[in-house]
PDB file of C-alpha atoms in Angstrom:
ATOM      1  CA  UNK A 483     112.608-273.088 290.719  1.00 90.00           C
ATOM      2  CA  UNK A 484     115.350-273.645 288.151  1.00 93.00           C
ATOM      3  CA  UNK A 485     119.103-274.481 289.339  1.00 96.00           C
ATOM      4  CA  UNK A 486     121.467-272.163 287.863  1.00 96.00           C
ATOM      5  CA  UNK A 487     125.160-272.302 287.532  1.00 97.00           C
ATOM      6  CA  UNK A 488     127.668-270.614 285.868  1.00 97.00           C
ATOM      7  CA  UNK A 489     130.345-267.882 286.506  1.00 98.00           C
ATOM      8  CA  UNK A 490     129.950-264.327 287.763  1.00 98.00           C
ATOM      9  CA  UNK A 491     130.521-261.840 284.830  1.00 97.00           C
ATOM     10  CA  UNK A 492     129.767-258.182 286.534  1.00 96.00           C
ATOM     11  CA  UNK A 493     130.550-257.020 290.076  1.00 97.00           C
ATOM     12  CA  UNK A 494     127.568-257.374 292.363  1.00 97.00           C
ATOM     13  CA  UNK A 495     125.741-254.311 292.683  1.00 97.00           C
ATOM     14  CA  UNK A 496     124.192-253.114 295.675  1.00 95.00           C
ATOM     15  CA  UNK A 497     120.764-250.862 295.329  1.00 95.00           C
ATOM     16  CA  UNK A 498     118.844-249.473 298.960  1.00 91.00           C
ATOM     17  CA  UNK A 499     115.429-248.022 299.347  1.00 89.00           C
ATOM     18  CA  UNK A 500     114.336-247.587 303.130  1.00 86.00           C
ATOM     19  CA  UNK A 501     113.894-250.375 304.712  1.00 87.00           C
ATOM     20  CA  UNK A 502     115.324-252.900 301.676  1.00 89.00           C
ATOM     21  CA  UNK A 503     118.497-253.174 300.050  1.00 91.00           C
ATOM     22  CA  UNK A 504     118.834-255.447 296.478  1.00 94.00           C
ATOM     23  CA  UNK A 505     121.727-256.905 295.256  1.00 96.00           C
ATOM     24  CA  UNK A 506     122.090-257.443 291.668  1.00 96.00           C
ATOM     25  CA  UNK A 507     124.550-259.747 289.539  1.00 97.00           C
ATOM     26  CA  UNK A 508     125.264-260.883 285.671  1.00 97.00           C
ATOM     27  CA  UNK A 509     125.926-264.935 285.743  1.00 97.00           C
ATOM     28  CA  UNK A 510     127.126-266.934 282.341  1.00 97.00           C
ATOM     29  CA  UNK A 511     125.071-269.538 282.338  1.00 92.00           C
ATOM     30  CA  UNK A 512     124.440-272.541 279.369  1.00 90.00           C
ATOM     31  CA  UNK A 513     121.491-270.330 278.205  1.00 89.00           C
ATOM     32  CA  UNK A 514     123.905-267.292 277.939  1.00 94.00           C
ATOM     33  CA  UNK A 515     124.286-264.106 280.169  1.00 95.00           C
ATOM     34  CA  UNK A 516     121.412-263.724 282.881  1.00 94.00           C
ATOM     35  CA  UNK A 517     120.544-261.044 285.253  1.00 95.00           C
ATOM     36  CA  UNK A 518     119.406-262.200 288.928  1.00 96.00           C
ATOM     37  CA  UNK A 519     118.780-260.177 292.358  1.00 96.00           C
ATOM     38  CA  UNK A 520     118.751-260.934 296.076  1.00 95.00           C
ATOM     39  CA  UNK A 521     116.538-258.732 298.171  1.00 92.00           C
ATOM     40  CA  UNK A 522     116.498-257.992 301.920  1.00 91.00           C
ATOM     41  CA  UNK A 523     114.851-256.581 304.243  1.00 88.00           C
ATOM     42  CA  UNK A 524     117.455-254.121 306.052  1.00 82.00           C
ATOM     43  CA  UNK A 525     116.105-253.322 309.815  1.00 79.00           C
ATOM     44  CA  UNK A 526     118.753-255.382 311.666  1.00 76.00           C
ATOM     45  CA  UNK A 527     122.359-254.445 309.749  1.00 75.00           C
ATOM     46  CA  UNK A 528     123.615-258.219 311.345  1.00 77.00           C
ATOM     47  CA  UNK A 529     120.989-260.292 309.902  1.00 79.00           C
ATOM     48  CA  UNK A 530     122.736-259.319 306.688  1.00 82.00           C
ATOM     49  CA  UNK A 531     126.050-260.986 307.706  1.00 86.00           C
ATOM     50  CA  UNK A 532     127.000-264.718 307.136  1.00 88.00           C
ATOM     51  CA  UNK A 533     123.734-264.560 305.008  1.00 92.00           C
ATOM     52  CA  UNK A 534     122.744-265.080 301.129  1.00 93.00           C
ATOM     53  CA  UNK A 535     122.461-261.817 300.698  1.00 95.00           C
ATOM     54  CA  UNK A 536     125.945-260.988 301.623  1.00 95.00           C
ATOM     55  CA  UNK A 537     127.040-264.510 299.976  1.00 96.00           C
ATOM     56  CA  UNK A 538     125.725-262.079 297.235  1.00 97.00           C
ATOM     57  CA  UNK A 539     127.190-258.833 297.281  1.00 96.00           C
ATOM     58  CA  UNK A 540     130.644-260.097 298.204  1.00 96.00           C
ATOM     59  CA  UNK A 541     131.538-262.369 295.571  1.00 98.00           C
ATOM     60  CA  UNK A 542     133.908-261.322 292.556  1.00 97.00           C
ATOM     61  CA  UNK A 543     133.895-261.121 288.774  1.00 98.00           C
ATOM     62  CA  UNK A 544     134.981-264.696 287.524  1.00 98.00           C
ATOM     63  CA  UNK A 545     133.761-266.506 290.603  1.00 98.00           C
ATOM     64  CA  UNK A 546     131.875-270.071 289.786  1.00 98.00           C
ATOM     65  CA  UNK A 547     128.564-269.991 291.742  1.00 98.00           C
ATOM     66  CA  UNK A 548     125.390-271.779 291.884  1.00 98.00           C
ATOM     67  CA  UNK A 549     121.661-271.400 293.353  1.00 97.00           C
ATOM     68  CA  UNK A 550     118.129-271.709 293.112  1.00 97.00           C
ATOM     69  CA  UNK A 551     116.331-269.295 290.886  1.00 96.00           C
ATOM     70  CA  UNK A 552     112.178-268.243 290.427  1.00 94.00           C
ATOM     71  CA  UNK A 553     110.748-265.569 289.323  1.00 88.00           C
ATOM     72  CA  UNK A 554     109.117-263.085 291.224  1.00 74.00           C
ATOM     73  CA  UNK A 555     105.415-262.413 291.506  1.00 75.00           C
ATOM     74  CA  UNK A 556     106.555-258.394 293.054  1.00 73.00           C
ATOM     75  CA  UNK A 557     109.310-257.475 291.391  1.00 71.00           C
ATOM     76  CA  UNK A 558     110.485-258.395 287.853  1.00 75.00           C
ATOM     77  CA  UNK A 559     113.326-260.851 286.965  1.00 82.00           C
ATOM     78  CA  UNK A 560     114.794-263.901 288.713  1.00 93.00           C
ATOM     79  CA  UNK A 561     114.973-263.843 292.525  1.00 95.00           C
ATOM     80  CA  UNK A 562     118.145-265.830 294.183  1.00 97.00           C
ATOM     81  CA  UNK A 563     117.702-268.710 296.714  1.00 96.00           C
ATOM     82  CA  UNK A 564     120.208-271.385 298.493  1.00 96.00           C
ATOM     83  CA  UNK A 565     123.533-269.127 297.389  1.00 97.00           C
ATOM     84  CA  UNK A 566     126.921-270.388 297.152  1.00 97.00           C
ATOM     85  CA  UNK A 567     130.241-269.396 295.830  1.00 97.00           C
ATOM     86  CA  UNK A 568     131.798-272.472 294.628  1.00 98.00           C
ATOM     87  CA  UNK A 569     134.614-270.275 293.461  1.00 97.00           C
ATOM     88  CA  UNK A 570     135.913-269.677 297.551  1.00 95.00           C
ATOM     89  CA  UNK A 571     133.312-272.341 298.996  1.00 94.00           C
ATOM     90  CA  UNK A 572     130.732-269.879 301.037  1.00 92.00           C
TER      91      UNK A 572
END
């Protein structure tokens, strides 16, 4: 895992396919603009709340943030872990 911090340059958005629901988002980081995802399983709507996922979706264009980053052995790109929006502290 690689940390990763840097500020939010696109508005999060929100894919869903059945049962999961992906969250996508552009970060400026030192190694320049990065794409990353959070994906969730979707069968209990308020396991979403108060979680990284939503941490996710509901931060802003310009917001400072910072989390753990791998990459995926199922779906391409750089999968999200340990979330937080420095920018509003969640």
């Amino acid at each position: 895992m690689e940390k990763i911090r840097g500020k939010l340059i696109s508005t999060p958005v929100v894919l869903k396919d059945g049962y999961t629901a992906i969250v996508l988002i552009m970060v400026e980081t030192q190694k320049g603009c990065q794409e990353f995802y959070k994906d969730s399983t979707i069968t209990e709507i308020t396991k979403l709340i108060n979680s990284d996922f939503s941490k996710v979706a509901l931060s802003a264009v310009g917001d400072m943030v910072e989390f753990d980053a791998e990459t995926s052995l199922c779906l391409p790109g750089k999968r999200i872990w340990h979330f937080k929006n420095i920018t509003h502290n969640f």
